[in-house]
């Protein structure tokens, strides 16, 4: 059974709203925080608890009970000063895992110096996924992990049909790791080397986008 963790989402713009809603829909406890009453009201039907407060106010943030959360997501990206102040306050409150939205690489570097667990660039990551899918229509989905690595779902190219994973040896030839294969309504996780690919299969792989493009 998946461990039920408690999340706080601070800042309920488009990004924060969808993070909070998705976490809640997947069974997580979510505390949603924003100083805008309308934004809080919009997400209140999905999440566990809501607070209308300015998260740069240490007293208000502390009184919200945020110290009990496992992960805090700071999605106040547009206001640089507020974003950094909130992260500093969360560190002082002892939040072990902090995920923060950045508006540009310089902002991201500042967040990294504050020891956030993960820096997210929503606009950049979305742009990269769209551009990659336009270049290679075989790419169905891309989950951005780092600047160099993503998880991809790709339609099996014709040259792979009828061949086993051992024959293709994607790790050696392309530095791509096969995590699974989608076939009709099932998913085969970590398929063996003798697994033979069929037309219509979807590969789930971990790799660098340049290597994936070489494969396609």
PDB file of C-alpha atoms in Angstrom:
ATOM      1  CA  UNK A   1       0.000   0.000   0.000  1.00  0.00           C
ATOM      2  CA  UNK A   2       1.336   3.435  -0.943  1.00  0.00           C
ATOM      3  CA  UNK A   3       2.365   5.517   2.063  1.00  0.00           C
ATOM      4  CA  UNK A   4      -0.045   8.382   2.677  1.00  0.00           C
ATOM      5  CA  UNK A   5       1.971  11.557   2.982  1.00  0.00           C
ATOM      6  CA  UNK A   6       0.878  15.039   3.970  1.00  0.00           C
ATOM      7  CA  UNK A   7       1.529  17.828   1.474  1.00  0.00           C
ATOM      8  CA  UNK A   8       1.299  21.587   1.708  1.00  0.00           C
ATOM      9  CA  UNK A   9       0.852  23.586  -1.491  1.00  0.00           C
ATOM     10  CA  UNK A  10       1.662  27.259  -1.011  1.00  0.00           C
ATOM     11  CA  UNK A  11       0.460  29.494  -3.836  1.00  0.00           C
ATOM     12  CA  UNK A  12      -2.658  28.468  -5.752  1.00  0.00           C
ATOM     13  CA  UNK A  13      -2.140  29.908  -9.198  1.00  0.00           C
ATOM     14  CA  UNK A  14      -2.679  27.567 -12.178  1.00  0.00           C
ATOM     15  CA  UNK A  15       0.364  25.450 -11.338  1.00  0.00           C
ATOM     16  CA  UNK A  16      -0.304  25.250  -7.593  1.00  0.00           C
ATOM     17  CA  UNK A  17      -4.013  24.544  -8.124  1.00  0.00           C
ATOM     18  CA  UNK A  18      -3.341  21.573 -10.383  1.00  0.00           C
ATOM     19  CA  UNK A  19      -0.609  20.197  -8.100  1.00  0.00           C
ATOM     20  CA  UNK A  20      -2.956  20.368  -5.093  1.00  0.00           C
ATOM     21  CA  UNK A  21      -5.898  18.889  -7.018  1.00  0.00           C
ATOM     22  CA  UNK A  22      -3.848  16.018  -8.463  1.00  0.00           C
ATOM     23  CA  UNK A  23      -2.296  15.121  -5.107  1.00  0.00           C
ATOM     24  CA  UNK A  24      -5.731  15.121  -3.483  1.00  0.00           C
ATOM     25  CA  UNK A  25      -7.246  12.992  -6.259  1.00  0.00           C
ATOM     26  CA  UNK A  26      -4.494  10.442  -5.669  1.00  0.00           C
ATOM     27  CA  UNK A  27      -5.430  10.066  -2.044  1.00  0.00           C
ATOM     28  CA  UNK A  28      -2.918  12.369  -0.401  1.00  0.00           C
ATOM     29  CA  UNK A  29      -3.690  14.744   2.449  1.00  0.00           C
ATOM     30  CA  UNK A  30      -3.247  18.274   1.121  1.00  0.00           C
ATOM     31  CA  UNK A  31      -3.091  21.612   2.926  1.00  0.00           C
ATOM     32  CA  UNK A  32      -3.639  24.449   0.438  1.00  0.00           C
ATOM     33  CA  UNK A  33      -2.437  27.960   1.288  1.00  0.00           C
ATOM     34  CA  UNK A  34      -2.871  31.291  -0.481  1.00  0.00           C
ATOM     35  CA  UNK A  35      -3.641  34.855   0.542  1.00  0.00           C
ATOM     36  CA  UNK A  36      -6.257  35.131  -2.214  1.00  0.00           C
ATOM     37  CA  UNK A  37      -9.634  34.011  -0.856  1.00  0.00           C
ATOM     38  CA  UNK A  38     -11.067  33.157  -4.305  1.00  0.00           C
ATOM     39  CA  UNK A  39      -8.154  30.849  -5.106  1.00  0.00           C
ATOM     40  CA  UNK A  40      -8.501  29.070  -1.781  1.00  0.00           C
ATOM     41  CA  UNK A  41     -12.242  28.685  -2.276  1.00  0.00           C
ATOM     42  CA  UNK A  42     -11.704  27.164  -5.729  1.00  0.00           C
ATOM     43  CA  UNK A  43      -9.490  24.363  -4.435  1.00  0.00           C
ATOM     44  CA  UNK A  44     -11.319  23.783  -1.122  1.00  0.00           C
ATOM     45  CA  UNK A  45     -13.625  21.079  -2.519  1.00  0.00           C
ATOM     46  CA  UNK A  46     -10.650  18.866  -3.371  1.00  0.00           C
ATOM     47  CA  UNK A  47      -8.127  19.251  -0.545  1.00  0.00           C
ATOM     48  CA  UNK A  48      -8.061  18.283   3.127  1.00  0.00           C
ATOM     49  CA  UNK A  49      -7.589  21.739   4.610  1.00  0.00           C
ATOM     50  CA  UNK A  50      -7.221  25.321   3.419  1.00  0.00           C
ATOM     51  CA  UNK A  51      -5.786  28.527   4.857  1.00  0.00           C
ATOM     52  CA  UNK A  52      -6.137  32.097   3.661  1.00  0.00           C
ATOM     53  CA  UNK A  53      -2.892  33.668   4.786  1.00  0.00           C
ATOM     54  CA  UNK A  54       0.298  35.368   3.681  1.00  0.00           C
ATOM     55  CA  UNK A  55       2.907  32.606   3.773  1.00  0.00           C
ATOM     56  CA  UNK A  56       5.687  35.164   4.294  1.00  0.00           C
ATOM     57  CA  UNK A  57       4.182  35.810   7.741  1.00  0.00           C
ATOM     58  CA  UNK A  58       6.086  33.397   9.991  1.00  0.00           C
ATOM     59  CA  UNK A  59       3.522  33.491  12.805  1.00  0.00           C
ATOM     60  CA  UNK A  60       0.596  32.765  10.475  1.00  0.00           C
ATOM     61  CA  UNK A  61       2.503  30.006   8.698  1.00  0.00           C
ATOM     62  CA  UNK A  62       3.486  28.360  11.973  1.00  0.00           C
ATOM     63  CA  UNK A  63      -0.075  28.516  13.318  1.00  0.00           C
ATOM     64  CA  UNK A  64      -1.375  26.743  10.200  1.00  0.00           C
ATOM     65  CA  UNK A  65       0.242  23.552  11.478  1.00  0.00           C
ATOM     66  CA  UNK A  66       2.522  23.291   8.488  1.00  0.00           C
ATOM     67  CA  UNK A  67       5.261  21.703  10.624  1.00  0.00           C
ATOM     68  CA  UNK A  68       3.313  18.433  10.371  1.00  0.00           C
ATOM     69  CA  UNK A  69       3.622  18.122   6.574  1.00  0.00           C
ATOM     70  CA  UNK A  70       6.035  15.756   4.847  1.00  0.00           C
ATOM     71  CA  UNK A  71       6.435  17.822   1.676  1.00  0.00           C
ATOM     72  CA  UNK A  72       5.896  21.523   0.999  1.00  0.00           C
ATOM     73  CA  UNK A  73       5.408  22.733  -2.578  1.00  0.00           C
ATOM     74  CA  UNK A  74       6.146  26.438  -3.009  1.00  0.00           C
ATOM     75  CA  UNK A  75       4.453  27.590  -6.203  1.00  0.00           C
ATOM     76  CA  UNK A  76       4.722  31.328  -5.574  1.00  0.00           C
ATOM     77  CA  UNK A  77       6.985  31.717  -8.579  1.00  0.00           C
ATOM     78  CA  UNK A  78       6.294  35.221  -9.876  1.00  0.00           C
ATOM     79  CA  UNK A  79       7.153  37.053  -6.647  1.00  0.00           C
ATOM     80  CA  UNK A  80      10.842  36.230  -6.262  1.00  0.00           C
ATOM     81  CA  UNK A  81      11.251  37.801  -2.834  1.00  0.00           C
ATOM     82  CA  UNK A  82       8.179  36.061  -1.413  1.00  0.00           C
ATOM     83  CA  UNK A  83       9.224  32.737  -2.934  1.00  0.00           C
ATOM     84  CA  UNK A  84      12.672  32.834  -1.310  1.00  0.00           C
ATOM     85  CA  UNK A  85      11.318  34.072   2.024  1.00  0.00           C
ATOM     86  CA  UNK A  86       8.769  31.248   2.193  1.00  0.00           C
ATOM     87  CA  UNK A  87      11.461  28.658   1.440  1.00  0.00           C
ATOM     88  CA  UNK A  88      13.661  30.097   4.208  1.00  0.00           C
ATOM     89  CA  UNK A  89      10.774  29.986   6.682  1.00  0.00           C
ATOM     90  CA  UNK A  90      10.004  26.371   5.755  1.00  0.00           C
ATOM     91  CA  UNK A  91      13.640  25.470   6.352  1.00  0.00           C
ATOM     92  CA  UNK A  92      13.501  27.143   9.768  1.00  0.00           C
ATOM     93  CA  UNK A  93      10.340  25.201  10.577  1.00  0.00           C
ATOM     94  CA  UNK A  94      12.155  21.956   9.795  1.00  0.00           C
ATOM     95  CA  UNK A  95      10.255  20.854   6.699  1.00  0.00           C
ATOM     96  CA  UNK A  96      12.405  18.028   5.347  1.00  0.00           C
ATOM     97  CA  UNK A  97      11.299  18.072   1.705  1.00  0.00           C
ATOM     98  CA  UNK A  98      10.700  21.345  -0.118  1.00  0.00           C
ATOM     99  CA  UNK A  99       9.806  21.568  -3.799  1.00  0.00           C
ATOM    100  CA  UNK A 100       9.898  25.067  -5.268  1.00  0.00           C
ATOM    101  CA  UNK A 101       8.806  26.649  -8.540  1.00  0.00           C
ATOM    102  CA  UNK A 102      11.422  28.825 -10.254  1.00  0.00           C
ATOM    103  CA  UNK A 103      10.878  31.426 -12.967  1.00  0.00           C
ATOM    104  CA  UNK A 104      14.373  31.234 -14.460  1.00  0.00           C
ATOM    105  CA  UNK A 105      17.733  29.442 -13.983  1.00  0.00           C
ATOM    106  CA  UNK A 106      19.147  32.210 -11.755  1.00  0.00           C
ATOM    107  CA  UNK A 107      16.152  31.931  -9.465  1.00  0.00           C
ATOM    108  CA  UNK A 108      16.653  28.158  -9.507  1.00  0.00           C
ATOM    109  CA  UNK A 109      20.283  28.492  -8.402  1.00  0.00           C
ATOM    110  CA  UNK A 110      19.205  30.698  -5.498  1.00  0.00           C
ATOM    111  CA  UNK A 111      16.682  28.064  -4.444  1.00  0.00           C
ATOM    112  CA  UNK A 112      19.303  25.322  -4.676  1.00  0.00           C
ATOM    113  CA  UNK A 113      21.502  27.288  -2.272  1.00  0.00           C
ATOM    114  CA  UNK A 114      18.593  27.191   0.169  1.00  0.00           C
ATOM    115  CA  UNK A 115      18.716  23.381   0.001  1.00  0.00           C
ATOM    116  CA  UNK A 116      15.356  22.776  -1.639  1.00  0.00           C
ATOM    117  CA  UNK A 117      14.823  19.148  -2.587  1.00  0.00           C
ATOM    118  CA  UNK A 118      13.711  19.918  -6.129  1.00  0.00           C
ATOM    119  CA  UNK A 119      13.451  23.005  -8.318  1.00  0.00           C
ATOM    120  CA  UNK A 120      10.690  23.000 -10.941  1.00  0.00           C
ATOM    121  CA  UNK A 121      10.525  25.140 -14.099  1.00  0.00           C
ATOM    122  CA  UNK A 122       6.911  24.534 -15.232  1.00  0.00           C
ATOM    123  CA  UNK A 123       6.910  26.738 -18.325  1.00  0.00           C
ATOM    124  CA  UNK A 124      10.296  25.514 -19.533  1.00  0.00           C
ATOM    125  CA  UNK A 125       9.467  21.854 -18.907  1.00  0.00           C
ATOM    126  CA  UNK A 126       6.165  22.165 -20.766  1.00  0.00           C
ATOM    127  CA  UNK A 127       7.851  23.930 -23.683  1.00  0.00           C
ATOM    128  CA  UNK A 128      10.491  21.190 -23.929  1.00  0.00           C
ATOM    129  CA  UNK A 129       7.851  18.437 -23.957  1.00  0.00           C
ATOM    130  CA  UNK A 130       5.822  20.177 -26.668  1.00  0.00           C
ATOM    131  CA  UNK A 131       8.900  20.840 -28.842  1.00  0.00           C
ATOM    132  CA  UNK A 132      10.087  17.233 -28.538  1.00  0.00           C
ATOM    133  CA  UNK A 133       6.659  15.858 -29.445  1.00  0.00           C
ATOM    134  CA  UNK A 134       6.536  18.113 -32.521  1.00  0.00           C
ATOM    135  CA  UNK A 135       9.939  16.905 -33.702  1.00  0.00           C
ATOM    136  CA  UNK A 136       9.293  13.214 -33.060  1.00  0.00           C
ATOM    137  CA  UNK A 137       5.647  12.201 -33.316  1.00  0.00           C
ATOM    138  CA  UNK A 138       6.563   8.768 -31.913  1.00  0.00           C
ATOM    139  CA  UNK A 139       6.964  10.428 -28.501  1.00  0.00           C
ATOM    140  CA  UNK A 140       3.599  10.116 -26.785  1.00  0.00           C
ATOM    141  CA  UNK A 141       4.547  11.376 -23.339  1.00  0.00           C
ATOM    142  CA  UNK A 142       7.582  12.839 -21.589  1.00  0.00           C
ATOM    143  CA  UNK A 143       8.109  13.165 -17.848  1.00  0.00           C
ATOM    144  CA  UNK A 144      10.883  15.680 -17.287  1.00  0.00           C
ATOM    145  CA  UNK A 145      13.261  14.594 -14.497  1.00  0.00           C
ATOM    146  CA  UNK A 146      16.423  16.649 -14.943  1.00  0.00           C
ATOM    147  CA  UNK A 147      18.092  18.729 -17.634  1.00  0.00           C
ATOM    148  CA  UNK A 148      19.586  15.529 -19.085  1.00  0.00           C
ATOM    149  CA  UNK A 149      17.075  12.791 -18.341  1.00  0.00           C
ATOM    150  CA  UNK A 150      13.376  12.160 -18.837  1.00  0.00           C
ATOM    151  CA  UNK A 151      11.029   9.189 -18.880  1.00  0.00           C
ATOM    152  CA  UNK A 152       9.469   8.757 -22.329  1.00  0.00           C
ATOM    153  CA  UNK A 153       6.579   6.786 -23.740  1.00  0.00           C
ATOM    154  CA  UNK A 154       7.335   6.113 -27.401  1.00  0.00           C
ATOM    155  CA  UNK A 155       5.646   4.157 -30.136  1.00  0.00           C
ATOM    156  CA  UNK A 156       7.811   1.190 -31.094  1.00  0.00           C
ATOM    157  CA  UNK A 157       9.565   2.044 -34.394  1.00  0.00           C
ATOM    158  CA  UNK A 158       9.055  -0.451 -37.223  1.00  0.00           C
ATOM    159  CA  UNK A 159      12.684  -1.603 -37.185  1.00  0.00           C
ATOM    160  CA  UNK A 160      12.142  -2.931 -33.633  1.00  0.00           C
ATOM    161  CA  UNK A 161       9.033  -4.989 -34.415  1.00  0.00           C
ATOM    162  CA  UNK A 162       9.725  -8.727 -34.155  1.00  0.00           C
ATOM    163  CA  UNK A 163      12.996  -8.245 -32.269  1.00  0.00           C
ATOM    164  CA  UNK A 164      13.752  -8.991 -28.644  1.00  0.00           C
ATOM    165  CA  UNK A 165      15.055  -6.428 -26.201  1.00  0.00           C
ATOM    166  CA  UNK A 166      18.277  -8.414 -25.960  1.00  0.00           C
ATOM    167  CA  UNK A 167      18.765  -8.180 -29.728  1.00  0.00           C
ATOM    168  CA  UNK A 168      18.136  -4.448 -29.686  1.00  0.00           C
ATOM    169  CA  UNK A 169      20.382  -3.858 -26.641  1.00  0.00           C
ATOM    170  CA  UNK A 170      19.194  -0.270 -26.271  1.00  0.00           C
ATOM    171  CA  UNK A 171      21.250   0.348 -23.152  1.00  0.00           C
ATOM    172  CA  UNK A 172      24.525  -0.392 -24.908  1.00  0.00           C
ATOM    173  CA  UNK A 173      23.709   1.169 -28.274  1.00  0.00           C
ATOM    174  CA  UNK A 174      21.745   4.238 -27.170  1.00  0.00           C
ATOM    175  CA  UNK A 175      22.284   4.502 -23.397  1.00  0.00           C
ATOM    176  CA  UNK A 176      18.524   4.069 -22.940  1.00  0.00           C
ATOM    177  CA  UNK A 177      16.976   1.953 -20.186  1.00  0.00           C
ATOM    178  CA  UNK A 178      13.716   0.130 -20.880  1.00  0.00           C
ATOM    179  CA  UNK A 179      11.434   0.433 -17.835  1.00  0.00           C
ATOM    180  CA  UNK A 180       8.364  -1.205 -19.294  1.00  0.00           C
ATOM    181  CA  UNK A 181       6.194  -1.938 -22.319  1.00  0.00           C
ATOM    182  CA  UNK A 182       2.535  -1.061 -22.781  1.00  0.00           C
ATOM    183  CA  UNK A 183       0.637  -3.633 -24.817  1.00  0.00           C
ATOM    184  CA  UNK A 184      -3.101  -3.164 -25.332  1.00  0.00           C
ATOM    185  CA  UNK A 185      -4.545  -2.812 -21.810  1.00  0.00           C
ATOM    186  CA  UNK A 186      -1.577  -4.163 -19.867  1.00  0.00           C
ATOM    187  CA  UNK A 187       1.844  -2.904 -18.800  1.00  0.00           C
ATOM    188  CA  UNK A 188       4.848  -5.219 -18.570  1.00  0.00           C
ATOM    189  CA  UNK A 189       7.265  -3.773 -16.005  1.00  0.00           C
ATOM    190  CA  UNK A 190      11.002  -4.429 -16.413  1.00  0.00           C
ATOM    191  CA  UNK A 191      10.573  -6.903 -19.303  1.00  0.00           C
ATOM    192  CA  UNK A 192      13.161  -9.653 -19.736  1.00  0.00           C
ATOM    193  CA  UNK A 193      15.733  -9.692 -22.542  1.00  0.00           C
ATOM    194  CA  UNK A 194      13.803 -12.318 -24.494  1.00  0.00           C
ATOM    195  CA  UNK A 195      10.687 -10.136 -24.596  1.00  0.00           C
ATOM    196  CA  UNK A 196       9.751  -9.621 -28.270  1.00  0.00           C
ATOM    197  CA  UNK A 197       8.252  -6.329 -29.388  1.00  0.00           C
ATOM    198  CA  UNK A 198       5.096  -6.195 -31.471  1.00  0.00           C
ATOM    199  CA  UNK A 199       3.574  -3.585 -33.734  1.00  0.00           C
ATOM    200  CA  UNK A 200       1.540  -1.177 -31.604  1.00  0.00           C
ATOM    201  CA  UNK A 201       3.627  -1.637 -28.460  1.00  0.00           C
ATOM    202  CA  UNK A 202       4.614   1.449 -26.479  1.00  0.00           C
ATOM    203  CA  UNK A 203       8.039   1.544 -24.865  1.00  0.00           C
ATOM    204  CA  UNK A 204       8.539   3.232 -21.498  1.00  0.00           C
ATOM    205  CA  UNK A 205      12.178   4.295 -21.366  1.00  0.00           C
ATOM    206  CA  UNK A 206      14.556   6.403 -19.308  1.00  0.00           C
ATOM    207  CA  UNK A 207      17.161   8.354 -21.215  1.00  0.00           C
ATOM    208  CA  UNK A 208      18.522  11.543 -22.679  1.00  0.00           C
ATOM    209  CA  UNK A 209      16.318  13.230 -25.292  1.00  0.00           C
ATOM    210  CA  UNK A 210      19.170  13.284 -27.840  1.00  0.00           C
ATOM    211  CA  UNK A 211      19.627   9.528 -27.500  1.00  0.00           C
ATOM    212  CA  UNK A 212      15.894   8.942 -27.808  1.00  0.00           C
ATOM    213  CA  UNK A 213      15.835  11.063 -30.976  1.00  0.00           C
ATOM    214  CA  UNK A 214      18.694   8.972 -32.397  1.00  0.00           C
ATOM    215  CA  UNK A 215      16.639   5.867 -31.716  1.00  0.00           C
ATOM    216  CA  UNK A 216      13.627   7.258 -33.599  1.00  0.00           C
TER     217      UNK A 216
END
